[in-house]
Short mmCIF file of C-alpha atoms in Angstrom, two decimals:
data_model
loop_
_atom_site.label_atom_id
_atom_site.label_comp_id
_atom_site.label_asym_id
_atom_site.label_seq_id
_atom_site.Cartn_x
_atom_site.Cartn_y
_atom_site.Cartn_z
CA MET A 1 -145.82 21.39 25.82
CA ASP A 2 -149.24 21.58 26.77
CA TYR A 3 -148.76 21.33 30.43
CA ARG A 4 -151.82 23.21 31.19
CA GLY A 5 -153.35 20.86 29.58
CA TYR A 6 -152.53 17.83 31.33
CA PHE A 7 -153.75 19.01 34.53
CA GLU A 8 -156.99 19.72 32.99
CA ASP A 9 -157.05 16.27 31.92
CA ALA A 10 -156.11 14.97 35.54
CA VAL A 11 -158.88 17.28 36.29
CA ASP A 12 -161.54 16.09 34.21
CA ALA A 13 -160.63 12.38 35.25
CA LEU A 14 -162.04 12.67 37.79
CA ARG A 15 -165.06 14.54 37.53
CA SER A 16 -165.62 11.64 34.55
CA GLU A 17 -165.90 9.24 37.58
CA LYS A 18 -168.14 11.73 39.77
CA ARG A 19 -164.66 11.50 42.44
CA TYR A 20 -164.63 15.57 41.34
CA ARG A 21 -164.31 17.82 45.81
CA VAL A 22 -166.94 20.41 45.74
CA PHE A 23 -165.63 22.86 48.60
CA ALA A 24 -168.48 23.95 50.22
CA ASP A 25 -168.67 28.00 50.92
CA LEU A 26 -168.61 27.74 54.98
CA GLU A 27 -169.06 30.92 57.36
CA ARG A 28 -169.52 28.85 60.74
CA ILE A 29 -171.60 31.90 63.66
CA ALA A 30 -169.33 31.46 67.16
CA GLY A 31 -172.13 31.63 69.55
CA LYS A 32 -174.45 29.50 67.14
CA PHE A 33 -172.77 25.57 65.76
CA PRO A 34 -174.35 24.56 64.78
CA ARG A 35 -175.64 26.71 62.11
CA ALA A 36 -173.49 28.70 59.83
CA ILE A 37 -174.02 30.76 57.04
CA TYR A 38 -173.67 28.98 53.58
CA ARG A 39 -172.58 31.10 49.91
CA ASP A 40 -173.29 30.54 47.00
CA GLN A 41 -171.97 30.59 43.34
CA ALA A 42 -173.62 33.73 42.98
CA ASP A 43 -172.88 34.99 46.76
CA ASN A 44 -176.28 34.93 47.78
CA GLU A 45 -175.99 33.39 51.43
CA ARG A 46 -178.71 31.85 53.85
CA GLU A 47 -178.38 30.49 57.18
CA ILE A 48 -178.38 26.91 56.86
CA THR A 49 -177.98 23.57 59.90
CA ILE A 50 -174.42 21.67 59.34
CA TRP A 51 -174.89 18.08 60.17
CA CYS A 52 -170.75 16.34 59.51
CA SER A 53 -168.31 18.17 60.62
CA ASN A 54 -166.06 16.71 62.94
CA ASP A 55 -165.89 19.70 65.87
CA TYR A 56 -167.36 16.33 67.39
CA LEU A 57 -168.19 18.21 70.44
CA GLY A 58 -168.31 22.09 69.57
CA MET A 59 -165.40 23.03 71.28
CA GLY A 60 -164.12 25.02 68.27
CA GLN A 61 -166.52 27.50 69.85
CA HIS A 62 -166.44 26.84 73.17
CA HIS A 63 -166.18 30.13 75.19
CA GLN A 64 -162.57 29.25 76.93
CA VAL A 65 -161.59 27.68 73.96
CA ILE A 66 -161.66 30.83 72.34
CA ARG A 67 -160.35 33.59 75.91
CA ALA A 68 -157.55 30.98 75.52
CA MET A 69 -156.79 31.81 72.16
CA GLN A 70 -157.99 35.69 71.17
CA GLU A 71 -155.43 35.83 74.92
CA THR A 72 -152.47 34.75 73.40
CA ALA A 73 -152.50 35.67 70.29
CA ALA A 74 -152.98 39.84 72.25
CA LYS A 75 -150.05 38.50 74.01
CA LEU A 76 -147.71 36.63 72.80
CA GLY A 77 -148.56 37.84 68.08
CA ALA A 78 -149.59 35.30 65.68
CA GLY A 79 -146.75 33.17 64.74
CA ALA A 80 -144.72 30.28 65.77
CA GLY A 81 -141.74 32.25 64.26
CA GLY A 82 -140.70 29.62 62.22
CA THR A 83 -139.60 26.10 62.83
CA ARG A 84 -138.79 24.96 67.04
CA ASN A 85 -135.31 24.27 66.47
CA ILE A 86 -134.37 28.31 64.50
CA SER A 87 -137.13 29.91 67.07
CA GLY A 88 -137.37 27.93 70.02
CA THR A 89 -140.28 27.15 72.08
CA ASN A 90 -143.22 29.31 72.28
CA ARG A 91 -144.81 28.30 76.11
CA PRO A 92 -148.53 27.61 75.17
CA LEU A 93 -147.05 25.03 73.07
CA VAL A 94 -144.74 23.62 75.70
CA GLU A 95 -147.77 23.61 78.07
CA LEU A 96 -149.61 21.47 75.58
CA GLU A 97 -146.85 18.62 75.49
CA ARG A 98 -146.99 18.13 78.85
CA SER A 99 -151.04 19.07 78.76
CA LEU A 100 -151.14 15.78 76.41
CA ALA A 101 -148.57 13.38 77.79
CA ASP A 102 -150.62 13.72 80.85
CA LEU A 103 -154.25 13.12 79.60
CA HIS A 104 -153.22 9.53 78.14
CA ARG A 105 -150.60 9.11 81.43
CA LYS A 106 -147.16 8.70 79.72
CA GLU A 107 -143.45 10.55 80.32
CA SER A 108 -143.71 13.06 76.91
CA ALA A 109 -145.97 14.80 73.62
CA LEU A 110 -144.18 15.75 70.45
CA VAL A 111 -146.81 18.46 69.13
CA PHE A 112 -147.69 18.30 64.42
CA THR A 113 -148.92 20.33 62.84
CA SER A 114 -152.01 17.93 62.25
CA GLY A 115 -153.40 14.50 63.02
CA PHE A 116 -151.46 12.96 59.52
CA VAL A 117 -148.75 14.48 59.35
CA SER A 118 -148.47 12.90 63.22
CA ASN A 119 -148.64 9.37 61.96
CA GLU A 120 -146.48 10.29 58.78
CA ALA A 121 -143.13 11.11 60.34
CA ALA A 122 -144.23 9.15 63.95
CA ILE A 123 -145.33 5.84 62.36
CA SER A 124 -141.72 6.39 59.23
CA THR A 125 -139.55 7.32 62.33
CA ILE A 126 -139.86 4.61 64.52
CA ALA A 127 -140.43 1.91 61.83
CA ARG A 128 -137.19 3.62 59.76
CA LEU A 129 -135.58 3.29 63.28
CA LEU A 130 -136.15 -0.54 64.66
CA PRO A 131 -133.84 -2.92 62.26
CA ASP A 132 -135.53 -4.76 60.39
CA CYS A 133 -138.93 -3.92 61.63
CA VAL A 134 -141.99 -6.18 60.10
CA ILE A 135 -145.31 -3.45 60.62
CA PHE A 136 -148.59 -4.86 60.80
CA SER A 137 -151.65 -2.96 59.26
CA ASP A 138 -155.84 -2.87 60.22
CA GLN A 139 -156.88 -3.22 56.20
CA LEU A 140 -158.92 -0.12 56.86
CA ASN A 141 -155.68 2.38 58.58
CA HIS A 142 -156.70 6.17 57.18
CA ALA A 143 -154.11 7.59 54.68
CA SER A 144 -151.88 8.78 56.50
CA MET A 145 -150.88 5.62 58.84
CA ILE A 146 -150.72 4.18 54.67
CA GLN A 147 -148.82 6.57 53.99
CA GLY A 148 -146.27 6.32 57.29
CA VAL A 149 -145.60 2.84 56.59
CA ARG A 150 -144.71 3.47 53.20
CA GLN A 151 -142.53 6.14 53.96
CA SER A 152 -140.39 3.66 56.91
CA GLY A 153 -139.78 1.02 53.45
CA MET A 154 -139.75 -0.72 55.92
CA GLN A 155 -141.73 -4.57 55.05
CA LYS A 156 -145.95 -4.29 55.44
CA GLN A 157 -148.30 -7.59 56.22
CA ILE A 158 -152.23 -5.80 56.46
CA PHE A 159 -154.32 -8.14 57.90
CA ARG A 160 -158.52 -8.39 57.45
CA HIS A 161 -159.93 -5.07 59.00
CA ASN A 162 -160.73 -5.87 63.16
CA ASP A 163 -159.93 -9.70 61.68
CA VAL A 164 -157.30 -10.56 65.86
CA ALA A 165 -156.98 -14.58 63.89
CA HIS A 166 -155.71 -12.70 61.05
CA LEU A 167 -153.25 -10.38 63.13
CA ARG A 168 -152.35 -13.80 64.23
CA GLU A 169 -151.93 -15.75 61.22
CA LEU A 170 -149.17 -13.00 60.50
CA LEU A 171 -147.61 -12.33 63.87
CA ALA A 172 -146.55 -16.81 63.78
CA ALA A 173 -144.70 -16.29 60.68
CA VAL A 174 -142.40 -13.39 61.51
CA ASP A 175 -139.48 -14.47 62.90
CA ARG A 176 -139.41 -13.73 67.21
CA LYS A 177 -136.45 -11.70 67.27
CA ARG A 178 -137.90 -9.79 63.47
CA PRO A 179 -138.67 -6.31 66.11
CA LYS A 180 -143.06 -5.88 64.63
CA LEU A 181 -144.97 -2.42 64.61
CA ILE A 182 -148.34 -3.06 64.95
CA VAL A 183 -150.58 0.48 63.67
CA PHE A 184 -154.62 0.87 63.41
CA GLU A 185 -156.79 3.12 64.81
CA SER A 186 -160.35 3.25 67.60
CA VAL A 187 -162.40 4.22 66.15
CA TYR A 188 -162.76 4.21 62.38
CA SER A 189 -163.81 6.91 61.05
CA MET A 190 -166.54 5.37 57.82
CA ASP A 191 -168.13 3.15 59.29
CA GLY A 192 -167.99 4.54 63.85
CA ASP A 193 -166.59 0.17 64.59
CA ILE A 194 -164.17 -0.24 67.15
CA ALA A 195 -160.50 -1.65 67.09
CA PRO A 196 -160.50 -5.09 69.10
CA ILE A 197 -157.27 -3.31 71.33
CA LYS A 198 -157.49 -5.59 74.89
CA ALA A 199 -156.91 -8.41 71.90
CA ILE A 200 -154.22 -6.78 69.16
CA CYS A 201 -152.98 -5.99 73.14
CA ASP A 202 -152.57 -9.60 74.42
CA LEU A 203 -151.15 -10.63 70.58
CA ALA A 204 -147.72 -7.55 70.48
CA GLU A 205 -147.69 -9.02 74.63
CA GLU A 206 -147.26 -12.59 73.11
CA PHE A 207 -145.15 -12.54 70.09
CA GLY A 208 -143.45 -8.63 71.75
CA ALA A 209 -144.98 -6.25 69.36
CA LEU A 210 -144.60 -2.03 69.97
CA THR A 211 -148.62 -0.94 69.73
CA TYR A 212 -149.77 1.96 67.57
CA ILE A 213 -153.33 3.02 68.58
CA ASP A 214 -154.58 6.48 66.62
CA GLU A 215 -156.97 7.63 68.76
CA VAL A 216 -157.71 10.98 66.64
CA HIS A 217 -161.95 9.58 66.04
CA ALA A 218 -162.13 9.31 69.62
CA VAL A 219 -159.95 12.30 71.98
CA GLY A 220 -162.27 13.96 74.05
CA MET A 221 -164.98 12.03 73.00
CA TYR A 222 -164.71 8.67 75.21
CA GLY A 223 -163.17 7.89 78.30
CA PRO A 224 -163.25 9.28 82.48
CA ARG A 225 -160.78 12.06 80.84
CA GLY A 226 -160.92 11.77 77.16
CA GLY A 227 -157.86 10.42 76.44
CA GLY A 228 -159.94 7.84 74.14
CA ILE A 229 -161.41 4.10 73.71
CA ALA A 230 -158.06 3.07 75.25
CA GLU A 231 -158.71 4.81 78.52
CA ARG A 232 -162.45 3.94 78.45
CA ASP A 233 -161.38 0.61 78.36
CA GLY A 234 -158.79 1.25 80.52
CA LEU A 235 -155.65 0.34 78.50
CA MET A 236 -153.99 2.99 77.81
CA GLU A 237 -150.77 2.17 80.04
CA ARG A 238 -150.96 -1.52 77.50
CA ILE A 239 -150.27 1.05 74.41
CA ASP A 240 -147.29 1.80 73.93
CA ILE A 241 -147.34 4.89 71.03
CA ILE A 242 -150.86 7.10 71.22
CA GLU A 243 -152.24 9.74 68.53
CA GLY A 244 -153.85 12.20 68.70
CA THR A 245 -155.92 15.51 66.96
CA LEU A 246 -155.83 18.77 67.84
CA ALA A 247 -158.48 19.83 65.28
CA LYS A 248 -161.32 17.16 65.94
CA GLY A 249 -162.53 16.05 69.77
CA PHE A 250 -160.88 19.59 70.81
CA GLY A 251 -161.39 22.13 67.97
CA VAL A 252 -158.69 23.69 67.32
CA MET A 253 -155.84 21.97 64.83
CA GLY A 254 -152.94 20.01 65.07
CA GLY A 255 -151.76 16.79 66.54
CA TYR A 256 -149.97 14.05 67.99
CA VAL A 257 -148.14 11.79 69.61
CA ALA A 258 -147.33 10.12 73.52
CA ALA A 259 -145.45 7.70 74.13
CA ASN A 260 -142.53 6.94 76.42
CA ARG A 261 -139.48 9.29 76.35
CA ALA A 262 -137.19 7.73 74.40
CA VAL A 263 -140.06 7.26 71.15
CA ILE A 264 -140.93 10.53 71.48
CA ASP A 265 -137.14 12.01 71.87
CA ALA A 266 -136.76 9.56 68.96
CA ILE A 267 -139.44 11.20 66.84
CA ARG A 268 -137.80 14.89 67.41
CA SER A 269 -134.19 13.96 66.52
CA TYR A 270 -134.96 11.90 63.91
CA ALA A 271 -138.89 13.28 61.69
CA PRO A 272 -137.93 15.24 59.56
CA GLU A 273 -141.49 16.41 58.64
CA PHE A 274 -141.07 17.92 62.87
CA ILE A 275 -137.98 19.30 62.24
CA PHE A 276 -138.57 21.31 59.02
CA THR A 277 -141.98 22.18 59.46
CA THR A 278 -142.36 25.32 61.78
CA ALA A 279 -144.68 25.14 64.68
CA LEU A 280 -148.16 25.97 65.32
CA PRO A 281 -148.56 29.91 66.71
CA PRO A 282 -148.75 30.20 70.62
CA ALA A 283 -152.61 31.46 70.59
CA LEU A 284 -153.81 27.17 69.00
CA CYS A 285 -151.63 26.18 71.07
CA ALA A 286 -153.35 28.29 74.00
CA ALA A 287 -156.37 27.33 72.92
CA ALA A 288 -156.18 23.08 72.11
CA ARG A 289 -154.27 22.72 75.90
CA ALA A 290 -157.24 25.40 77.66
CA ALA A 291 -160.21 22.27 75.74
CA VAL A 292 -157.79 19.34 76.46
CA GLU A 293 -157.89 20.44 80.31
CA HIS A 294 -162.19 20.92 80.33
CA LEU A 295 -162.42 17.74 78.67
CA LYS A 296 -160.34 15.81 81.51
CA GLU A 297 -162.88 17.70 84.46
CA SER A 298 -165.93 18.03 82.36
CA THR A 299 -168.46 14.70 80.52
CA VAL A 300 -170.90 17.00 79.70
CA GLU A 301 -169.81 17.84 77.09
CA ARG A 302 -169.61 13.31 75.87
CA GLU A 303 -172.62 12.49 77.14
CA SER A 304 -174.86 15.64 75.77
CA GLN A 305 -172.99 13.96 72.49
CA GLN A 306 -173.21 10.66 73.16
CA ARG A 307 -177.51 11.13 73.75
CA GLN A 308 -177.56 12.81 70.90
CA ALA A 309 -176.01 10.07 68.58
CA LYS A 310 -178.19 7.14 69.35
CA LEU A 311 -181.40 9.65 69.63
CA THR A 312 -180.03 10.76 65.94
CA LYS A 313 -179.53 6.52 64.76
CA VAL A 314 -183.08 5.82 66.43
CA ILE A 315 -185.65 8.76 65.16
CA LEU A 316 -183.13 8.05 61.32
CA ALA A 317 -184.07 4.42 61.95
CA ASP A 318 -188.14 4.75 62.86
CA GLY A 319 -188.00 6.90 59.34
CA GLY A 320 -186.68 3.20 57.66
CA LEU A 321 -183.55 5.49 56.46
CA PRO A 322 -180.95 2.52 55.93
CA VAL A 323 -178.58 4.31 58.99
CA LEU A 324 -175.19 1.74 59.59
CA HIS A 325 -175.45 0.30 63.36
CA THR A 326 -172.65 1.93 65.28
CA ASP A 327 -171.25 2.19 68.84
CA THR A 328 -169.92 5.35 68.12
CA HIS A 329 -170.76 8.56 67.78
CA ILE A 330 -170.56 8.24 63.67
CA VAL A 331 -173.86 7.95 61.68
CA PRO A 332 -173.75 6.42 58.59
CA VAL A 333 -176.66 6.67 56.61
CA MET A 334 -175.74 4.55 53.56
CA VAL A 335 -176.74 5.80 49.61
CA GLY A 336 -175.15 2.27 47.73
CA ASP A 337 -173.93 5.24 44.45
CA ALA A 338 -171.46 8.19 44.24
CA ARG A 339 -173.69 9.81 41.95
CA LEU A 340 -177.25 9.53 43.93
CA CYS A 341 -174.73 10.49 46.74
CA LYS A 342 -174.01 13.71 45.78
CA ALA A 343 -177.36 13.91 44.72
CA ALA A 344 -178.66 13.97 48.71
CA SER A 345 -176.63 16.06 49.18
CA ASP A 346 -176.90 18.48 46.93
CA MET A 347 -180.99 18.36 47.31
CA LEU A 348 -180.25 18.62 51.04
CA LEU A 349 -178.26 21.94 51.22
CA GLU A 350 -180.07 23.40 47.79
CA LYS A 351 -183.99 22.08 49.07
CA HIS A 352 -183.52 21.47 53.25
CA ASN A 353 -181.43 24.05 53.82
CA ILE A 354 -178.96 21.18 55.67
CA TYR A 355 -174.70 19.93 54.59
CA ILE A 356 -173.74 16.66 54.50
CA GLN A 357 -171.13 16.42 52.86
CA PRO A 358 -171.01 13.24 50.04
CA ILE A 359 -168.64 10.06 51.07
CA ASN A 360 -167.66 8.54 47.87
CA TYR A 361 -164.59 6.32 46.96
CA PRO A 362 -161.66 6.32 47.32
CA THR A 363 -162.30 7.11 50.76
CA VAL A 364 -164.57 4.82 50.85
CA PRO A 365 -165.41 1.36 48.66
CA LYS A 366 -166.76 2.13 46.09
CA GLY A 367 -171.12 0.72 46.25
CA THR A 368 -170.96 2.56 49.76
CA GLU A 369 -171.31 5.42 49.19
CA ARG A 370 -173.06 7.17 52.63
CA LEU A 371 -173.85 10.41 54.01
CA ARG A 372 -171.22 10.30 57.71
CA ILE A 373 -173.63 12.25 60.16
CA THR A 374 -171.94 13.21 62.93
CA PRO A 375 -174.18 14.39 65.60
CA THR A 376 -172.49 16.58 68.89
CA PRO A 377 -174.08 18.12 71.86
CA LEU A 378 -175.05 21.37 69.52
CA HIS A 379 -177.96 19.34 67.97
CA THR A 380 -180.91 20.32 68.85
CA ASP A 381 -183.90 17.21 69.35
CA GLU A 382 -185.88 19.98 67.08
CA MET A 383 -182.77 19.96 64.57
CA ILE A 384 -182.49 16.49 64.34
CA ILE A 385 -186.23 15.62 63.60
CA GLU A 386 -185.89 18.11 61.04
CA LEU A 387 -183.46 16.44 59.24
CA ARG A 388 -185.14 13.07 59.09
CA HIS A 389 -187.99 14.82 58.22
CA ALA A 390 -185.71 16.18 55.20
CA LEU A 391 -184.19 13.32 54.26
CA VAL A 392 -186.78 11.23 53.61
CA SER A 393 -188.32 13.74 51.51
CA VAL A 394 -184.68 13.83 49.41
CA TRP A 395 -184.46 9.63 50.17
CA ALA A 396 -187.99 10.05 47.77
CA SER A 397 -187.52 12.24 45.29
CA LEU A 398 -184.27 10.69 43.94
CA GLU A 399 -185.69 6.98 44.72
CA ILE A 400 -182.72 6.00 46.79
CA PRO A 401 -182.49 2.24 48.71
CA ARG A 402 -183.71 1.73 52.22
CA GLU A 403 -182.58 -1.34 53.10
CA ARG A 404 -181.13 -1.54 55.96
CA PRO A 405 -177.06 -2.82 55.37
CA ALA A 406 -175.14 -4.69 57.25
CA ALA A 407 -172.24 -4.60 60.13
CA SER A 408 -168.51 -3.89 58.91
CA VAL A 409 -169.85 -2.55 55.10
CA THR A 410 -166.39 -1.61 55.20
CA ALA A 411 -164.22 -3.89 55.69
CA ASN A 412 -167.43 -6.62 53.50
CA LYS A 413 -166.87 -5.02 50.21
CA LEU A 414 -163.05 -4.87 50.66
CA MET A 415 -163.20 -8.41 52.43
CA SER A 416 -166.04 -9.61 48.72
CA GLY A 417 -162.90 -8.43 46.56
CA ASP A 418 -165.05 -5.42 45.18
CA LEU A 419 -161.75 -2.25 46.37
CA THR A 420 -158.38 -2.69 44.38
CA LEU A 421 -156.87 -0.48 46.99
CA THR A 422 -154.28 -2.10 49.34
CA ASN A 423 -155.86 0.13 52.62
CA VAL A 424 -158.68 1.80 52.84
CA GLY A 425 -158.42 5.73 54.10
CA GLY A 426 -160.77 7.92 55.58
#
């Protein structure tokens, strides 16, 4: 039996579809973000600029965050020692969960090893514990949310992306006595659009549903204290369960959920993804808490990021580039072809020392391939000008179309029937 051949054929299929993923060998330079050292296959190195990092505010480079990690590692060691059930809970983790509960004005919070795991564990556990639950899931929810819905084994209803009228139809068709869970995101990371949170909360109250919001692309970056879009819009108290990450706006690692004590205790007690997983190391927890607490007080990073994001959109659009309009920090530049998208990314790196990872199917529907740019407070105006010159040069060299896309490109593509998946993750 040629077992090796099966795996080689599977990978070859991805290559033929232009979906094979190649990881750039990057070494971020502390104190110089978004600069990094890139090493090619011959191990030659040069300095480049990263334009697609999820370290949205550069907090992974913040001196308070680095100091908290170093001091805690020196004091408590490198690892957590095991699961929290076996090894106990390290003190920095206890303090981090209290800090996160306070951030979202909830009674309790629970930290996981990643945002993917927190979504998968929380959604599946909550739904399983509600008798005969029906889950209502946005069409563009992240892959981790989709996995949580599937893993629950409960009935699911998919509503068209951000379509409140469609969600109402689906809710109205279900017995009002059945438990209901509405799961959606605040900021959708590929198109950069925002959910109609208030309208969804109104429907949840009308039909007696729980609300579960994924704020991973918003925590740290929106709201007076960095609590996300729900905090910015004064809606946190209307959301039952808030999920977030420590790996994007807060610049470290981990995921979490915040809710009332009963919900958090149930997830803690029933979710195997939590029970059987080694806890985050104390140093990571201390670093994450330092970022959370700093951003509760400081608005400098948020304001600067919003300025640089707006400036990037204006400058790239003025260069005739097909920038998708968004109301968030996400700046998608549309390509519409997998081969051209990869070629554009390669040319930016090789000729212009700029790194932007191509976003292709299945992360986005075929025909909506793009370069996803995420300006940070540490991207200077000069860097933005350099980026425009580089993109204009690449677009001309590869003869990439410059037509301006309409808003909600991904959702429109889905509704047109051009995508075979039920949901898209990003």
